[in-house]
Amino acid sequence: MNHNDIETRVAQSASELDHAQFVRWFREVAPYVHDFRGNTFIIGFGGELIRDGALNALIHDLSLLSALGIKLVLVHGSRPQVNEQLRLKGYPTQFGRGIEPTSAEALECAKEAAGEIRLDIEAAFSQGLPNTPMSHAQIRIISGNFVTAMPVGIVDGVDYQHAGKVRKMDAAIMRSIIDEGSIVLLSPVGFSPTGEAFNLAMEDLATSAAVALRAEKLIFLTQGPIVCAEDGTVDSELAREDADKLLAGGTLSEDAHSFLSHASLAVKRGVARAHLVPYTLDGSILLETFTHDGVGTMVVENTLDDLRDATIDDVGAIVQLIEPLEKDGTLVPRGRATIEREVENFTVLEHDGVIYGCVALKPYLDEGMAEMACLIVHPEWQGAGEGEMLLRHTEARARAMGVKRLFVLTTRTSHWFMKRGFVQGGVADLPKERQAHYNRSRNSMVFIKRL
Ligand SMILES: CC(C)(COP(=O)(O)OP(=O)(O)OC[C@H]1O[C@@H](n2cnc3c(N)ncnc32)[C@H](O)[C@@H]1OP(=O)(O)O)[C@@H](O)C(=O)NCCC(=O)NCCS
């Protein structure tokens, strides 16, 4: 083969690889596309995102979400722009995070900044040049007097003057706009029934909108990853209770505290999920939405109340759960004695004294691995996220043991695991001891997830 032939072959196989990767990636995303069609997302971001030049990239991603049938409400802040106006006009005041006293001059600056940002956002959504992500996008963005505000008033003797809070929102009109495919844009200025304007905090506004519309997601775009575990990695999921503990701990930065407290409040008031996602990472909103672990921190209502370690008294209930699946071949028969011996590996889901789910975690710590087995949710309770909760709990347990790779052996549930970040491996990838016990006649598939 001459040099040119080799180059052609290399180029061909590279493009075949690209095609294969593209198709695999597109298929992996499909379940999320189905899941989120018709959902309502509230996206809140500070004026910092605009100052840092990240607006266009965000609008490209939002237009894609909109095209996929996700209903969007955008809420922008304007703090750096207001501060800049104040500086230019020679006023000494500078705004920090959250609700702050607002003088008449600062309110004027806030109105100017809101007007300018609103026009910038409308302009960005009006782009449609060929060969750009906005080509063929025809998205209408609509703003209006949807927010009734009230004064913050005097707090601890301090008069907050023109600073306001959300009193109510016209959820019905906002819903009708998003239902017909347009996007609602909310600026951080609201009006009282007397027609007076008030300076609002973006976080308060976004949270109120998410609650009023009973949104599936509230997403705050932040300057960086702000909720990290002790080892410096981003906490990808926090139960609301844990978020509240972190908030009480007093270790968070001012920004992190403000975003996380609003995320927690939103979830407490019925928003399904609240996310903190760094806008500094290009495409972060897509990664957070369409990949299992995302790139930011997700706060969810604490649903872990039903989860607990199994005890020897649970063996009977676990056997009852497992038996039908052993009979139909979904699970490998274990026998009561094995479960009794290994009961400390099990976690169960219990509600009102009924065990309705279980999972086992068997560590192979020499090889930094662990096996997740016997993942079961009783058929009457399936489809409500309990399986996902057992998986997340098992991942957290495994991580705490220092496990780097979690594996499962499955014959019929491969797609469930693939959707949740597991990748197919082979028997040779298993710990040596586990390879020795691999049941070749069952021919189970091996799936592995890096933790
Ligand atoms: C797998 C299992 C634990 C999931 O529990 P669950 O509480 O229903 O899980 P979730 O609610 O988090 O997820 C439900 C989703 O998984 C899907 N799903 C369920 N079983 C699946 C399977 N075998 N393959 C692919 N997807 C599956 C459901 O259709 C549902 O999809 P939707 O959200 O698009 O409607 C449960 O179906 C079960 O107990 N199955 C039998 C035991 C089993 O196969 N265990 C794995 C052994 S390796």
Short mmCIF file of C-alpha atoms and ligand atoms in Angstrom, two decimals:
data_model
loop_
_atom_site.label_atom_id
_atom_site.label_comp_id
_atom_site.label_asym_id
_atom_site.label_seq_id
_atom_site.Cartn_x
_atom_site.Cartn_y
_atom_site.Cartn_z
CA MET A 1 0.00 0.00 0.00
CA ASN A 2 1.49 3.35 -0.92
CA HIS A 3 1.54 6.44 1.27
CA ASN A 4 -1.57 8.00 -0.37
CA ASP A 5 -3.60 4.79 0.11
CA ILE A 6 -2.72 4.73 3.78
CA GLU A 7 -3.75 8.36 4.21
CA THR A 8 -7.08 7.68 2.45
CA ARG A 9 -7.74 4.65 4.68
CA VAL A 10 -6.91 6.63 7.84
CA ALA A 11 -9.21 9.48 6.74
CA GLN A 12 -11.98 6.98 5.91
CA SER A 13 -11.80 5.20 9.24
CA ALA A 14 -11.69 8.55 11.08
CA SER A 15 -14.85 9.65 9.34
CA GLU A 16 -16.51 6.27 10.03
CA LEU A 17 -15.61 6.75 13.69
CA ASP A 18 -17.08 10.27 13.63
CA HIS A 19 -20.30 8.94 12.11
CA ALA A 20 -20.54 6.14 14.66
CA GLN A 21 -19.86 8.54 17.52
CA PHE A 22 -22.42 11.01 16.22
CA VAL A 23 -25.13 8.39 15.87
CA ARG A 24 -24.40 6.89 19.29
CA TRP A 25 -24.43 10.34 20.90
CA PHE A 26 -27.69 11.30 19.18
CA ARG A 27 -29.37 8.11 20.32
CA GLU A 28 -28.15 8.56 23.89
CA VAL A 29 -29.73 12.01 23.97
CA ALA A 30 -33.08 10.80 22.60
CA PRO A 31 -34.61 9.69 25.93
CA TYR A 32 -33.99 13.14 27.43
CA VAL A 33 -35.56 14.80 24.38
CA HIS A 34 -38.71 12.71 24.88
CA ASP A 35 -38.68 13.33 28.63
CA PHE A 36 -38.40 17.11 28.45
CA ARG A 37 -40.78 17.88 25.59
CA GLY A 38 -43.50 20.13 27.01
CA ASN A 39 -41.61 20.78 30.27
CA THR A 40 -41.17 24.31 31.59
CA PHE A 41 -37.66 25.54 32.41
CA ILE A 42 -36.93 28.88 34.10
CA ILE A 43 -33.44 30.14 33.30
CA GLY A 44 -32.03 32.81 35.60
CA PHE A 45 -28.71 34.57 34.98
CA GLY A 46 -26.99 37.65 36.33
CA GLY A 47 -25.76 40.61 34.27
CA GLU A 48 -22.26 39.10 34.65
CA LEU A 49 -23.07 36.58 31.91
CA ILE A 50 -23.77 39.42 29.48
CA ARG A 51 -20.74 41.43 30.62
CA ASP A 52 -18.54 38.34 30.05
CA GLY A 53 -19.74 37.95 26.44
CA ALA A 54 -21.56 34.64 27.01
CA LEU A 55 -25.01 35.82 25.83
CA ASN A 56 -24.82 34.68 22.21
CA ALA A 57 -23.69 31.15 23.07
CA LEU A 58 -26.50 30.92 25.64
CA ILE A 59 -29.12 32.10 23.13
CA HIS A 60 -27.93 29.44 20.65
CA ASP A 61 -28.44 26.74 23.29
CA LEU A 62 -31.80 28.14 24.39
CA SER A 63 -33.08 28.24 20.82
CA LEU A 64 -32.23 24.55 20.59
CA LEU A 65 -34.10 23.78 23.83
CA SER A 66 -37.07 25.72 22.49
CA ALA A 67 -36.98 23.82 19.19
CA LEU A 68 -37.08 20.58 21.21
CA GLY A 69 -40.41 21.62 22.74
CA ILE A 70 -39.12 22.91 26.08
CA LYS A 71 -41.05 25.96 27.31
CA LEU A 72 -38.74 28.72 28.47
CA VAL A 73 -38.89 31.72 30.75
CA LEU A 74 -35.70 33.81 30.92
CA VAL A 75 -34.93 36.01 33.88
CA HIS A 76 -31.96 38.34 33.66
CA GLY A 77 -30.14 40.35 36.30
CA SER A 78 -28.28 43.61 35.74
CA ARG A 79 -26.04 44.21 38.73
CA PRO A 80 -22.71 44.97 36.93
CA GLN A 81 -24.52 47.13 34.36
CA VAL A 82 -26.31 49.12 37.10
CA ASN A 83 -23.03 49.52 38.98
CA GLU A 84 -21.38 50.75 35.79
CA GLN A 85 -24.14 53.32 35.24
CA LEU A 86 -23.82 54.48 38.85
CA ARG A 87 -20.07 54.84 38.44
CA LEU A 88 -20.40 56.78 35.18
CA LYS A 89 -22.90 59.14 36.79
CA GLY A 90 -20.57 59.66 39.74
CA TYR A 91 -22.68 57.97 42.45
CA PRO A 92 -20.69 56.17 45.15
CA THR A 93 -23.27 53.33 45.70
CA GLN A 94 -22.45 49.84 44.36
CA PHE A 95 -24.79 46.88 44.49
CA GLY A 96 -23.85 43.54 45.98
CA ARG A 97 -25.71 40.21 45.65
CA GLY A 98 -29.40 39.95 46.68
CA ILE A 99 -31.87 42.62 47.71
CA GLU A 100 -30.20 45.92 48.63
CA PRO A 101 -31.52 49.40 49.49
CA THR A 102 -32.15 51.24 46.22
CA SER A 103 -32.06 55.02 45.96
CA ALA A 104 -34.07 56.96 43.36
CA GLU A 105 -30.90 57.38 41.25
CA ALA A 106 -30.06 53.69 41.49
CA LEU A 107 -33.61 52.82 40.41
CA GLU A 108 -33.20 55.02 37.31
CA CYS A 109 -29.93 53.19 36.52
CA ALA A 110 -31.69 49.84 37.05
CA LYS A 111 -34.45 50.81 34.60
CA GLU A 112 -31.91 51.94 31.99
CA ALA A 113 -29.83 48.78 32.39
CA ALA A 114 -32.93 46.56 32.17
CA GLY A 115 -34.03 48.30 28.96
CA GLU A 116 -30.64 47.88 27.36
CA ILE A 117 -30.26 44.23 28.33
CA ARG A 118 -33.79 43.46 27.15
CA LEU A 119 -32.96 44.90 23.72
CA ASP A 120 -29.66 42.96 23.58
CA ILE A 121 -31.54 39.72 24.31
CA GLU A 122 -34.25 40.48 21.74
CA ALA A 123 -31.54 41.23 19.17
CA ALA A 124 -29.71 37.98 19.95
CA PHE A 125 -32.92 35.96 19.45
CA SER A 126 -33.54 37.72 16.12
CA GLN A 127 -30.36 36.39 14.49
CA GLY A 128 -30.82 33.89 11.71
CA LEU A 129 -27.71 33.86 9.58
CA PRO A 130 -27.24 30.69 7.53
CA ASN A 131 -24.69 28.20 8.87
CA THR A 132 -25.10 29.37 12.46
CA PRO A 133 -27.04 27.63 15.24
CA MET A 134 -29.76 30.30 14.82
CA SER A 135 -30.40 29.53 11.17
CA HIS A 136 -34.15 28.75 10.64
CA ALA A 137 -34.87 29.62 14.29
CA GLN A 138 -37.98 31.75 14.50
CA ILE A 139 -38.35 32.42 18.17
CA ARG A 140 -40.49 35.17 19.61
CA ILE A 141 -39.42 36.60 22.93
CA ILE A 142 -42.10 38.45 24.86
CA SER A 143 -41.81 40.71 27.88
CA GLY A 144 -44.45 42.72 29.71
CA ASN A 145 -45.91 43.77 33.02
CA PHE A 146 -46.31 40.23 34.35
CA VAL A 147 -44.88 40.93 37.80
CA THR A 148 -46.59 42.81 40.61
CA ALA A 149 -44.02 44.09 43.09
CA MET A 150 -44.19 45.41 46.64
CA PRO A 151 -41.64 47.43 48.59
CA VAL A 152 -39.17 45.61 50.83
CA GLY A 153 -39.90 48.42 53.31
CA ILE A 154 -37.87 49.06 56.44
CA VAL A 155 -35.86 46.12 57.73
CA ASP A 156 -33.91 46.37 61.00
CA GLY A 157 -34.30 50.12 60.84
CA VAL A 158 -32.92 50.34 57.27
CA ASP A 159 -35.21 51.87 54.64
CA TYR A 160 -34.86 49.85 51.43
CA GLN A 161 -36.55 52.65 49.47
CA HIS A 162 -37.09 51.47 45.86
CA ALA A 163 -35.98 47.88 46.42
CA GLY A 164 -38.88 45.51 45.93
CA LYS A 165 -39.99 41.90 46.23
CA VAL A 166 -42.31 39.88 44.02
CA ARG A 167 -45.89 40.09 45.27
CA LYS A 168 -47.54 38.04 42.55
CA MET A 169 -47.12 36.97 38.96
CA ASP A 170 -49.56 36.72 36.11
CA ALA A 171 -48.91 33.02 35.68
CA ALA A 172 -51.92 32.52 33.36
CA ILE A 173 -50.69 34.95 30.70
CA MET A 174 -47.09 33.71 30.97
CA ARG A 175 -48.35 30.14 30.58
CA SER A 176 -50.35 31.04 27.48
CA ILE A 177 -47.28 32.69 25.90
CA ILE A 178 -44.97 29.74 26.52
CA ASP A 179 -47.68 27.24 25.53
CA GLU A 180 -47.82 28.74 22.07
CA GLY A 181 -44.05 28.39 21.66
CA SER A 182 -42.75 31.88 22.52
CA ILE A 183 -40.29 32.67 25.29
CA VAL A 184 -41.12 34.96 28.22
CA LEU A 185 -38.41 37.41 29.27
CA LEU A 186 -38.52 38.90 32.77
CA SER A 187 -36.39 41.91 33.76
CA PRO A 188 -35.65 42.69 37.40
CA VAL A 189 -38.00 45.65 37.61
CA GLY A 190 -41.58 45.22 38.84
CA PHE A 191 -44.51 47.56 39.39
CA SER A 192 -46.90 48.03 42.30
CA PRO A 193 -50.63 48.51 41.68
CA THR A 194 -49.96 52.27 42.17
CA GLY A 195 -47.67 52.16 39.12
CA GLU A 196 -44.49 52.63 41.16
CA ALA A 197 -41.38 50.79 39.89
CA PHE A 198 -39.25 48.60 42.16
CA ASN A 199 -35.78 47.15 41.74
CA LEU A 200 -36.02 43.35 42.13
CA ALA A 201 -33.39 40.68 42.73
CA MET A 202 -33.03 38.30 39.77
CA GLU A 203 -32.88 35.26 42.10
CA ASP A 204 -36.17 36.20 43.79
CA LEU A 205 -37.83 36.84 40.44
CA ALA A 206 -36.67 33.56 38.88
CA THR A 207 -37.67 31.54 41.95
CA SER A 208 -41.12 33.17 42.06
CA ALA A 209 -41.62 32.48 38.34
CA ALA A 210 -40.60 28.82 38.77
CA VAL A 211 -43.02 28.38 41.68
CA ALA A 212 -45.89 30.25 39.98
CA LEU A 213 -45.54 28.16 36.80
CA ARG A 214 -44.80 24.93 38.71
CA ALA A 215 -41.75 24.54 36.49
CA GLU A 216 -39.97 21.22 36.06
CA LYS A 217 -36.61 23.01 36.29
CA LEU A 218 -35.19 26.24 37.64
CA ILE A 219 -31.67 26.73 36.26
CA PHE A 220 -29.39 29.43 37.61
CA LEU A 221 -26.37 30.16 35.41
CA THR A 222 -23.48 31.01 37.69
CA GLN A 223 -19.97 32.28 37.17
CA GLY A 224 -18.28 29.03 38.15
CA PRO A 225 -18.93 25.69 39.86
CA ILE A 226 -19.94 26.91 43.28
CA VAL A 227 -21.01 23.86 45.24
CA CYS A 228 -18.10 21.47 45.59
CA ALA A 229 -17.53 18.40 47.73
CA GLU A 230 -14.55 18.20 50.10
CA ASP A 231 -12.31 16.72 47.37
CA GLY A 232 -12.98 19.74 45.12
CA THR A 233 -15.28 17.94 42.65
CA VAL A 234 -18.65 19.50 41.86
CA ASP A 235 -21.53 18.10 43.95
CA SER A 236 -23.73 16.90 41.09
CA GLU A 237 -26.79 16.28 43.28
CA LEU A 238 -27.86 17.60 46.65
CA ALA A 239 -30.95 16.60 48.59
CA ARG A 240 -32.67 19.76 49.78
CA GLU A 241 -31.98 18.83 53.38
CA ASP A 242 -28.23 18.63 52.65
CA ALA A 243 -28.36 21.93 50.77
CA ASP A 244 -29.95 23.51 53.85
CA LYS A 245 -27.21 22.06 56.07
CA LEU A 246 -24.56 23.54 53.77
CA LEU A 247 -26.32 26.90 53.86
CA ALA A 248 -26.41 26.81 57.67
CA GLY A 249 -22.72 25.82 57.81
CA GLY A 250 -21.61 29.32 56.82
CA THR A 251 -18.78 28.09 54.58
CA LEU A 252 -20.27 29.12 51.22
CA SER A 253 -19.31 32.21 49.26
CA GLU A 254 -21.90 35.00 49.05
CA ASP A 255 -22.79 34.00 45.47
CA ALA A 256 -23.09 30.30 46.26
CA HIS A 257 -25.21 31.05 49.33
CA SER A 258 -27.60 33.25 47.39
CA PHE A 259 -28.10 30.83 44.47
CA LEU A 260 -28.31 27.72 46.63
CA SER A 261 -30.80 29.24 49.07
CA HIS A 262 -33.10 30.18 46.19
CA ALA A 263 -32.68 26.73 44.64
CA SER A 264 -33.61 25.14 47.95
CA LEU A 265 -36.62 27.44 48.38
CA ALA A 266 -37.87 26.67 44.86
CA VAL A 267 -37.67 22.91 45.45
CA LYS A 268 -39.38 23.27 48.83
CA ARG A 269 -42.24 25.10 47.10
CA GLY A 270 -42.81 22.41 44.50
CA VAL A 271 -40.32 22.99 41.65
CA ALA A 272 -39.13 19.50 40.69
CA ARG A 273 -35.43 20.30 40.26
CA ALA A 274 -33.24 23.39 40.71
CA HIS A 275 -29.80 23.55 39.10
CA LEU A 276 -26.73 25.73 39.49
CA VAL A 277 -24.78 25.54 36.23
CA PRO A 278 -21.59 27.42 35.31
CA TYR A 279 -22.06 29.64 32.24
CA THR A 280 -18.28 29.84 31.90
CA LEU A 281 -18.35 26.35 30.35
CA ASP A 282 -19.58 26.52 26.75
CA GLY A 283 -22.78 24.48 26.27
CA SER A 284 -23.15 23.86 30.00
CA ILE A 285 -26.94 24.13 29.87
CA LEU A 286 -27.04 21.37 27.21
CA LEU A 287 -24.65 19.19 29.20
CA GLU A 288 -26.72 19.65 32.36
CA THR A 289 -29.97 18.88 30.56
CA PHE A 290 -28.96 16.02 28.27
CA THR A 291 -26.37 14.05 30.23
CA HIS A 292 -27.07 11.94 33.26
CA ASP A 293 -24.63 13.51 35.71
CA GLY A 294 -24.57 17.00 34.21
CA VAL A 295 -21.89 19.59 34.94
CA GLY A 296 -23.48 21.58 37.75
CA THR A 297 -25.31 20.95 41.00
CA MET A 298 -28.91 19.78 41.08
CA VAL A 299 -31.06 20.27 44.19
CA VAL A 300 -33.97 17.86 44.63
CA GLU A 301 -36.55 17.37 47.35
CA ASN A 302 -35.30 14.90 49.89
CA THR A 303 -36.90 11.67 48.82
CA LEU A 304 -34.48 9.53 50.74
CA ASP A 305 -36.77 9.11 53.75
CA ASP A 306 -37.81 5.65 52.62
CA LEU A 307 -34.19 4.44 52.22
CA ARG A 308 -32.35 2.55 54.94
CA ASP A 309 -29.74 -0.17 55.44
CA ALA A 310 -31.25 -3.66 55.51
CA THR A 311 -31.24 -5.75 58.69
CA ILE A 312 -31.61 -9.48 59.18
CA ASP A 313 -35.36 -8.90 59.77
CA ASP A 314 -35.71 -7.74 56.17
CA VAL A 315 -34.46 -10.98 54.61
CA GLY A 316 -38.00 -12.41 54.21
CA ALA A 317 -39.23 -9.27 52.43
CA ILE A 318 -36.16 -9.16 50.17
CA VAL A 319 -36.66 -12.81 49.21
CA GLN A 320 -40.30 -12.04 48.35
CA LEU A 321 -39.22 -9.16 46.11
CA ILE A 322 -36.55 -11.20 44.37
CA GLU A 323 -38.38 -14.51 43.90
CA PRO A 324 -40.60 -13.63 40.92
CA LEU A 325 -37.58 -12.15 39.11
CA GLU A 326 -35.49 -15.22 39.83
CA LYS A 327 -38.30 -17.39 38.46
CA ASP A 328 -38.60 -15.43 35.21
CA GLY A 329 -34.81 -15.36 34.77
CA THR A 330 -34.30 -11.59 35.21
CA LEU A 331 -32.12 -12.20 38.28
CA VAL A 332 -29.72 -15.00 39.06
CA PRO A 333 -31.11 -17.27 41.81
CA ARG A 334 -29.36 -16.50 45.09
CA GLY A 335 -31.23 -18.38 47.78
CA ARG A 336 -32.23 -17.19 51.21
CA ALA A 337 -28.99 -18.29 52.87
CA THR A 338 -26.86 -16.10 50.61
CA ILE A 339 -29.05 -13.09 51.27
CA GLU A 340 -28.87 -13.70 55.03
CA ARG A 341 -25.08 -13.89 54.82
CA GLU A 342 -24.78 -10.73 52.75
CA VAL A 343 -27.64 -8.72 54.22
CA GLU A 344 -25.33 -5.89 55.31
CA ASN A 345 -24.67 -5.20 51.61
CA PHE A 346 -28.37 -4.43 51.06
CA THR A 347 -30.29 -1.17 51.17
CA VAL A 348 -34.09 -1.29 51.20
CA LEU A 349 -36.91 1.09 50.37
CA GLU A 350 -39.58 0.98 53.04
CA HIS A 351 -42.85 2.85 53.25
CA ASP A 352 -45.43 2.35 56.00
CA GLY A 353 -43.72 -0.88 56.96
CA VAL A 354 -43.76 -2.32 53.41
CA ILE A 355 -40.44 -3.11 51.71
CA TYR A 356 -40.94 -2.15 48.07
CA GLY A 357 -37.39 -1.99 46.69
CA CYS A 358 -33.83 -3.08 47.34
CA VAL A 359 -30.29 -2.97 46.03
CA ALA A 360 -27.02 -4.60 47.07
CA LEU A 361 -23.49 -3.22 46.85
CA LYS A 362 -20.60 -5.64 46.96
CA PRO A 363 -17.17 -3.97 47.10
CA TYR A 364 -13.95 -5.30 45.53
CA LEU A 365 -11.78 -2.60 47.05
CA ASP A 366 -8.39 -4.01 45.97
CA GLU A 367 -9.40 -3.21 42.42
CA GLY A 368 -11.27 0.02 43.26
CA MET A 369 -14.50 -1.59 42.04
CA ALA A 370 -17.91 -2.57 43.40
CA GLU A 371 -20.85 -4.55 42.03
CA MET A 372 -24.38 -3.26 42.22
CA ALA A 373 -26.78 -6.19 42.28
CA CYS A 374 -30.40 -7.04 43.06
CA LEU A 375 -31.67 -3.62 42.03
CA ILE A 376 -35.43 -4.05 42.28
CA VAL A 377 -38.45 -1.83 42.63
CA HIS A 378 -41.78 -3.59 43.19
CA PRO A 379 -43.83 -3.43 39.93
CA GLU A 380 -46.57 -1.35 41.61
CA TRP A 381 -44.03 1.37 42.47
CA GLN A 382 -42.02 1.37 39.25
CA GLY A 383 -41.68 4.38 36.99
CA ALA A 384 -41.68 6.99 39.76
CA GLY A 385 -37.92 7.49 40.01
CA GLU A 386 -37.36 5.04 42.87
CA GLY A 387 -34.91 2.94 40.81
CA GLU A 388 -32.96 6.08 40.00
CA MET A 389 -32.93 7.00 43.69
CA LEU A 390 -31.56 3.55 44.64
CA LEU A 391 -28.86 3.95 41.97
CA ARG A 392 -27.81 7.40 43.19
CA HIS A 393 -27.72 6.18 46.77
CA THR A 394 -25.58 3.21 45.74
CA GLU A 395 -23.22 5.46 43.79
CA ALA A 396 -22.82 7.71 46.83
CA ARG A 397 -22.16 4.69 49.09
CA ALA A 398 -19.59 3.34 46.63
CA ARG A 399 -17.85 6.72 46.30
CA ALA A 400 -17.63 7.00 50.08
CA MET A 401 -15.82 3.61 50.11
CA GLY A 402 -13.29 4.91 47.56
CA VAL A 403 -14.76 2.89 44.68
CA LYS A 404 -13.83 4.29 41.26
CA ARG A 405 -15.86 1.95 39.02
CA LEU A 406 -19.31 0.53 39.68
CA PHE A 407 -20.42 -2.47 37.61
CA VAL A 408 -23.61 -4.43 37.05
CA LEU A 409 -24.34 -7.72 35.31
CA THR A 410 -27.62 -7.65 33.49
CA THR A 411 -29.53 -9.65 30.91
CA ARG A 412 -32.62 -7.45 30.37
CA THR A 413 -32.07 -4.03 31.83
CA SER A 414 -29.11 -2.82 29.76
CA HIS A 415 -30.87 0.26 28.39
CA TRP A 416 -31.89 1.45 31.83
CA PHE A 417 -28.23 1.41 32.87
CA MET A 418 -26.97 2.96 29.60
CA LYS A 419 -29.32 5.91 30.05
CA ARG A 420 -27.78 6.41 33.46
CA GLY A 421 -24.15 6.66 32.36
CA PHE A 422 -23.10 2.97 32.31
CA VAL A 423 -20.96 1.79 29.41
CA GLN A 424 -20.76 -1.78 28.16
CA GLY A 425 -17.60 -3.65 29.13
CA GLY A 426 -16.49 -7.27 29.05
CA VAL A 427 -15.94 -10.07 31.54
CA ALA A 428 -12.22 -9.24 31.47
CA ASP A 429 -13.02 -5.84 32.99
CA LEU A 430 -14.45 -7.42 36.15
CA PRO A 431 -12.41 -7.93 39.33
CA LYS A 432 -10.48 -11.25 39.16
CA GLU A 433 -12.53 -12.86 41.95
CA ARG A 434 -15.78 -11.90 40.18
CA GLN A 435 -14.52 -13.24 36.84
CA ALA A 436 -14.05 -16.63 38.49
CA HIS A 437 -17.75 -16.67 39.47
CA TYR A 438 -19.09 -15.32 36.18
CA ASN A 439 -21.92 -17.60 35.07
CA ARG A 440 -21.19 -18.18 31.36
CA SER A 441 -24.50 -19.95 30.71
CA ARG A 442 -26.42 -16.77 31.70
CA ASN A 443 -24.23 -14.75 29.36
CA SER A 444 -25.02 -11.52 31.25
CA MET A 445 -23.80 -8.23 29.83
CA VAL A 446 -21.31 -6.25 31.86
CA PHE A 447 -21.94 -2.52 32.34
CA ILE A 448 -19.53 -0.21 34.09
CA LYS A 449 -19.82 3.36 35.32
CA ARG A 450 -16.89 5.53 36.37
CA LEU A 451 -17.71 7.34 39.60
C1 LIG B 1 -34.99 -1.47 36.67
C2 LIG B 1 -35.89 -1.00 37.79
C3 LIG B 1 -35.16 -1.19 39.14
C4 LIG B 1 -36.21 0.47 37.60
O1 LIG B 1 -36.99 0.94 38.68
P1 LIG B 1 -37.99 2.17 38.52
O2 LIG B 1 -38.33 2.67 39.89
O3 LIG B 1 -39.11 1.83 37.62
O4 LIG B 1 -37.01 3.22 37.81
P2 LIG B 1 -37.22 4.72 37.45
O5 LIG B 1 -38.60 5.18 37.83
O6 LIG B 1 -36.06 5.46 38.03
O7 LIG B 1 -37.08 4.64 35.87
C5 LIG B 1 -38.18 4.26 35.10
C6 LIG B 1 -37.82 4.28 33.62
O8 LIG B 1 -37.01 3.15 33.32
C7 LIG B 1 -37.60 2.43 32.23
N1 LIG B 1 -37.30 1.01 32.36
C8 LIG B 1 -37.78 0.14 33.26
N2 LIG B 1 -37.26 -1.08 33.03
C9 LIG B 1 -36.44 -0.97 31.96
C10 LIG B 1 -35.64 -1.88 31.23
N3 LIG B 1 -35.57 -3.17 31.52
N4 LIG B 1 -34.90 -1.39 30.20
C11 LIG B 1 -34.97 -0.09 29.86
N5 LIG B 1 -35.72 0.81 30.52
C12 LIG B 1 -36.45 0.39 31.54
C13 LIG B 1 -39.09 2.73 32.36
O9 LIG B 1 -39.74 2.54 31.14
C14 LIG B 1 -39.08 4.18 32.78
O10 LIG B 1 -38.87 4.99 31.65
P3 LIG B 1 -39.59 6.40 31.52
O11 LIG B 1 -39.09 7.22 32.67
O12 LIG B 1 -39.12 6.89 30.19
O13 LIG B 1 -41.04 6.13 31.60
C15 LIG B 1 -37.25 -1.77 37.81
O14 LIG B 1 -37.81 -1.66 36.53
C16 LIG B 1 -37.12 -3.19 38.19
O15 LIG B 1 -37.21 -3.53 39.36
N6 LIG B 1 -36.96 -4.08 37.20
C17 LIG B 1 -36.87 -5.50 37.44
C18 LIG B 1 -35.57 -5.88 38.06
C19 LIG B 1 -34.37 -5.57 37.20
O16 LIG B 1 -34.39 -5.74 35.99
N7 LIG B 1 -33.32 -5.12 37.89
C20 LIG B 1 -32.03 -4.87 37.27
C21 LIG B 1 -31.24 -6.09 37.52
S1 LIG B 1 -29.70 -6.03 36.77
#
